[in-house]
Amino acid sequence: AAAQAEAAAAEADAAAQAEVEPAVTEEQGETAVESGDSFSTQSFLTDARNNLADLREDVSDAQSALAEGRELGLAWNFAEIAFNTGQLGALSAPDGIATEWEAAMAEADAGLDIATVGYENDSISEMERGLSQVSAAADTIAGLIDRV
């Protein structure tokens, strides 16, 4: 039984190692990894999609609270939006979208600044305008993620 367990473990290790090793091209004899298959690209996509989903949910929650006249919790929504934009901004975007990524993140941050000032000034219209800007930036970010 122990020998079977060891053999199964060795087989699983070999299979896992085969998945990790990049393909070798026959013509060049070099390692070839497509950009969409690299671990850093996959990690970027996973993190970006997760943080973007959280950002959209928090923006939606804040917009709903404004529409329903609920001030309670708005500060928390804005803190969550700030956290999500910070997480997205900390990601290293692939070279093909890096410049546009930075611009979209700046747009999201600017929208959050407008919404936060609106909150401090008790201005619903400023908060709505800022949240709309963050939402538009989120749409741009989603488009960039789809291009990777």
PDB file of N, CA and C in Angstrom, residues 88-131:
ATOM      1  N   LEU A  88      -5.694  47.831  -7.660  1.00  0.00           N
ATOM      2  CA  LEU A  88      -5.548  47.827  -9.119  1.00  0.00           C
ATOM      3  C   LEU A  88      -4.318  48.624  -9.550  1.00  0.00           C
ATOM      4  N   GLY A  89      -4.110  49.770  -8.911  1.00  0.00           N
ATOM      5  CA  GLY A  89      -2.965  50.609  -9.262  1.00  0.00           C
ATOM      6  C   GLY A  89      -1.632  49.973  -8.924  1.00  0.00           C
ATOM      7  N   ALA A  90      -1.616  49.075  -7.969  1.00  0.00           N
ATOM      8  CA  ALA A  90      -0.376  48.415  -7.564  1.00  0.00           C
ATOM      9  C   ALA A  90       0.021  47.278  -8.508  1.00  0.00           C
ATOM     10  N   LEU A  91      -0.895  46.862  -9.370  1.00  0.00           N
ATOM     11  CA  LEU A  91      -0.583  45.775 -10.298  1.00  0.00           C
ATOM     12  C   LEU A  91       0.370  46.267 -11.386  1.00  0.00           C
ATOM     13  N   SER A  92       1.241  45.390 -11.807  1.00  0.00           N
ATOM     14  CA  SER A  92       2.150  45.689 -12.923  1.00  0.00           C
ATOM     15  C   SER A  92       1.473  45.252 -14.210  1.00  0.00           C
ATOM     16  N   ALA A  93       0.924  46.219 -14.902  1.00  0.00           N
ATOM     17  CA  ALA A  93       0.219  45.920 -16.150  1.00  0.00           C
ATOM     18  C   ALA A  93       1.214  45.500 -17.218  1.00  0.00           C
ATOM     19  N   PRO A  94       0.820  44.571 -18.082  1.00  0.00           N
ATOM     20  CA  PRO A  94       1.683  44.171 -19.198  1.00  0.00           C
ATOM     21  C   PRO A  94       2.033  45.376 -20.071  1.00  0.00           C
ATOM     22  N   ASP A  95       3.178  45.303 -20.716  1.00  0.00           N
ATOM     23  CA  ASP A  95       3.681  46.420 -21.521  1.00  0.00           C
ATOM     24  C   ASP A  95       2.676  46.935 -22.542  1.00  0.00           C
ATOM     25  N   GLY A  96       1.908  46.059 -23.147  1.00  0.00           N
ATOM     26  CA  GLY A  96       0.975  46.461 -24.198  1.00  0.00           C
ATOM     27  C   GLY A  96      -0.134  47.393 -23.731  1.00  0.00           C
ATOM     28  N   ILE A  97      -0.407  47.413 -22.425  1.00  0.00           N
ATOM     29  CA  ILE A  97      -1.482  48.273 -21.913  1.00  0.00           C
ATOM     30  C   ILE A  97      -1.013  49.182 -20.776  1.00  0.00           C
ATOM     31  N   ALA A  98       0.256  49.146 -20.443  1.00  0.00           N
ATOM     32  CA  ALA A  98       0.758  49.844 -19.252  1.00  0.00           C
ATOM     33  C   ALA A  98       0.440  51.343 -19.241  1.00  0.00           C
ATOM     34  N   THR A  99       0.659  52.021 -20.341  1.00  0.00           N
ATOM     35  CA  THR A  99       0.415  53.466 -20.386  1.00  0.00           C
ATOM     36  C   THR A  99      -1.070  53.769 -20.226  1.00  0.00           C
ATOM     37  N   GLU A 100      -1.905  53.022 -20.941  1.00  0.00           N
ATOM     38  CA  GLU A 100      -3.348  53.223 -20.839  1.00  0.00           C
ATOM     39  C   GLU A 100      -3.865  52.830 -19.450  1.00  0.00           C
ATOM     40  N   TRP A 101      -3.256  51.809 -18.872  1.00  0.00           N
ATOM     41  CA  TRP A 101      -3.622  51.360 -17.524  1.00  0.00           C
ATOM     42  C   TRP A 101      -3.387  52.492 -16.523  1.00  0.00           C
ATOM     43  N   GLU A 102      -2.224  53.114 -16.609  1.00  0.00           N
ATOM     44  CA  GLU A 102      -1.899  54.224 -15.702  1.00  0.00           C
ATOM     45  C   GLU A 102      -2.877  55.376 -15.877  1.00  0.00           C
ATOM     46  N   ALA A 103      -3.252  55.676 -17.109  1.00  0.00           N
ATOM     47  CA  ALA A 103      -4.206  56.757 -17.367  1.00  0.00           C
ATOM     48  C   ALA A 103      -5.580  56.416 -16.791  1.00  0.00           C
ATOM     49  N   ALA A 104      -6.009  55.172 -16.957  1.00  0.00           N
ATOM     50  CA  ALA A 104      -7.314  54.759 -16.419  1.00  0.00           C
ATOM     51  C   ALA A 104      -7.298  54.793 -14.890  1.00  0.00           C
ATOM     52  N   MET A 105      -6.186  54.407 -14.300  1.00  0.00           N
ATOM     53  CA  MET A 105      -6.086  54.446 -12.836  1.00  0.00           C
ATOM     54  C   MET A 105      -6.109  55.897 -12.343  1.00  0.00           C
ATOM     55  N   ALA A 106      -5.458  56.787 -13.063  1.00  0.00           N
ATOM     56  CA  ALA A 106      -5.478  58.208 -12.691  1.00  0.00           C
ATOM     57  C   ALA A 106      -6.900  58.756 -12.778  1.00  0.00           C
ATOM     58  N   GLU A 107      -7.638  58.324 -13.782  1.00  0.00           N
ATOM     59  CA  GLU A 107      -9.035  58.753 -13.950  1.00  0.00           C
ATOM     60  C   GLU A 107      -9.901  58.246 -12.791  1.00  0.00           C
ATOM     61  N   ALA A 108      -9.691  56.990 -12.396  1.00  0.00           N
ATOM     62  CA  ALA A 108     -10.442  56.421 -11.265  1.00  0.00           C
ATOM     63  C   ALA A 108     -10.109  57.169  -9.978  1.00  0.00           C
ATOM     64  N   ASP A 109      -8.827  57.441  -9.770  1.00  0.00           N
ATOM     65  CA  ASP A 109      -8.410  58.170  -8.567  1.00  0.00           C
ATOM     66  C   ASP A 109      -8.990  59.581  -8.536  1.00  0.00           C
ATOM     67  N   ALA A 110      -9.009  60.237  -9.690  1.00  0.00           N
ATOM     68  CA  ALA A 110      -9.575  61.586  -9.768  1.00  0.00           C
ATOM     69  C   ALA A 110     -11.067  61.558  -9.446  1.00  0.00           C
ATOM     70  N   GLY A 111     -11.769  60.546  -9.958  1.00  0.00           N
ATOM     71  CA  GLY A 111     -13.195  60.412  -9.655  1.00  0.00           C
ATOM     72  C   GLY A 111     -13.434  60.185  -8.177  1.00  0.00           C
ATOM     73  N   LEU A 112     -12.602  59.357  -7.571  1.00  0.00           N
ATOM     74  CA  LEU A 112     -12.730  59.112  -6.134  1.00  0.00           C
ATOM     75  C   LEU A 112     -12.469  60.387  -5.346  1.00  0.00           C
ATOM     76  N   ASP A 113     -11.496  61.171  -5.785  1.00  0.00           N
ATOM     77  CA  ASP A 113     -11.223  62.451  -5.118  1.00  0.00           C
ATOM     78  C   ASP A 113     -12.446  63.365  -5.179  1.00  0.00           C
ATOM     79  N   ILE A 114     -13.091  63.436  -6.336  1.00  0.00           N
ATOM     80  CA  ILE A 114     -14.289  64.269  -6.486  1.00  0.00           C
ATOM     81  C   ILE A 114     -15.395  63.771  -5.555  1.00  0.00           C
ATOM     82  N   ALA A 115     -15.607  62.451  -5.537  1.00  0.00           N
ATOM     83  CA  ALA A 115     -16.654  61.873  -4.689  1.00  0.00           C
ATOM     84  C   ALA A 115     -16.363  62.118  -3.208  1.00  0.00           C
ATOM     85  N   THR A 116     -15.104  62.001  -2.831  1.00  0.00           N
ATOM     86  CA  THR A 116     -14.723  62.200  -1.428  1.00  0.00           C
ATOM     87  C   THR A 116     -14.911  63.646  -1.006  1.00  0.00           C
ATOM     88  N   VAL A 117     -14.532  64.576  -1.863  1.00  0.00           N
ATOM     89  CA  VAL A 117     -14.749  65.994  -1.562  1.00  0.00           C
ATOM     90  C   VAL A 117     -16.248  66.268  -1.472  1.00  0.00           C
ATOM     91  N   GLY A 118     -17.015  65.653  -2.361  1.00  0.00           N
ATOM     92  CA  GLY A 118     -18.469  65.788  -2.301  1.00  0.00           C
ATOM     93  C   GLY A 118     -19.023  65.272  -0.985  1.00  0.00           C
ATOM     94  N   TYR A 119     -18.480  64.174  -0.506  1.00  0.00           N
ATOM     95  CA  TYR A 119     -18.910  63.613   0.783  1.00  0.00           C
ATOM     96  C   TYR A 119     -18.576  64.583   1.915  1.00  0.00           C
ATOM     97  N   GLU A 120     -17.369  65.115   1.876  1.00  0.00           N
ATOM     98  CA  GLU A 120     -16.949  66.073   2.913  1.00  0.00           C
ATOM     99  C   GLU A 120     -17.788  67.346   2.889  1.00  0.00           C
ATOM    100  N   ASN A 121     -18.236  67.741   1.688  1.00  0.00           N
ATOM    101  CA  ASN A 121     -19.039  68.965   1.535  1.00  0.00           C
ATOM    102  C   ASN A 121     -20.539  68.690   1.543  1.00  0.00           C
ATOM    103  N   ASP A 122     -20.913  67.438   1.780  1.00  0.00           N
ATOM    104  CA  ASP A 122     -22.316  67.032   1.783  1.00  0.00           C
ATOM    105  C   ASP A 122     -23.002  67.389   0.464  1.00  0.00           C
ATOM    106  N   SER A 123     -22.288  67.147  -0.645  1.00  0.00           N
ATOM    107  CA  SER A 123     -22.811  67.455  -1.975  1.00  0.00           C
ATOM    108  C   SER A 123     -23.107  66.158  -2.724  1.00  0.00           C
ATOM    109  N   ILE A 124     -24.374  65.849  -2.831  1.00  0.00           N
ATOM    110  CA  ILE A 124     -24.786  64.624  -3.522  1.00  0.00           C
ATOM    111  C   ILE A 124     -24.361  64.669  -4.988  1.00  0.00           C
ATOM    112  N   SER A 125     -24.515  65.819  -5.638  1.00  0.00           N
ATOM    113  CA  SER A 125     -24.171  65.904  -7.060  1.00  0.00           C
ATOM    114  C   SER A 125     -22.676  65.662  -7.291  1.00  0.00           C
ATOM    115  N   GLU A 126     -21.830  66.164  -6.398  1.00  0.00           N
ATOM    116  CA  GLU A 126     -20.389  65.904  -6.535  1.00  0.00           C
ATOM    117  C   GLU A 126     -20.081  64.429  -6.324  1.00  0.00           C
ATOM    118  N   MET A 127     -20.738  63.824  -5.337  1.00  0.00           N
ATOM    119  CA  MET A 127     -20.513  62.400  -5.092  1.00  0.00           C
ATOM    120  C   MET A 127     -20.958  61.584  -6.298  1.00  0.00           C
ATOM    121  N   GLU A 128     -22.118  61.917  -6.850  1.00  0.00           N
ATOM    122  CA  GLU A 128     -22.617  61.198  -8.029  1.00  0.00           C
ATOM    123  C   GLU A 128     -21.671  61.364  -9.214  1.00  0.00           C
ATOM    124  N   ARG A 129     -21.193  62.597  -9.419  1.00  0.00           N
ATOM    125  CA  ARG A 129     -20.278  62.866 -10.535  1.00  0.00           C
ATOM    126  C   ARG A 129     -18.984  62.083 -10.362  1.00  0.00           C
ATOM    127  N   GLY A 130     -18.445  62.083  -9.147  1.00  0.00           N
ATOM    128  CA  GLY A 130     -17.209  61.349  -8.884  1.00  0.00           C
ATOM    129  C   GLY A 130     -17.372  59.853  -9.060  1.00  0.00           C
ATOM    130  N   LEU A 131     -18.486  59.328  -8.558  1.00  0.00           N
ATOM    131  CA  LEU A 131     -18.733  57.887  -8.696  1.00  0.00           C
ATOM    132  C   LEU A 131     -18.951  57.498 -10.161  1.00  0.00           C
TER     133      LEU A 131
END
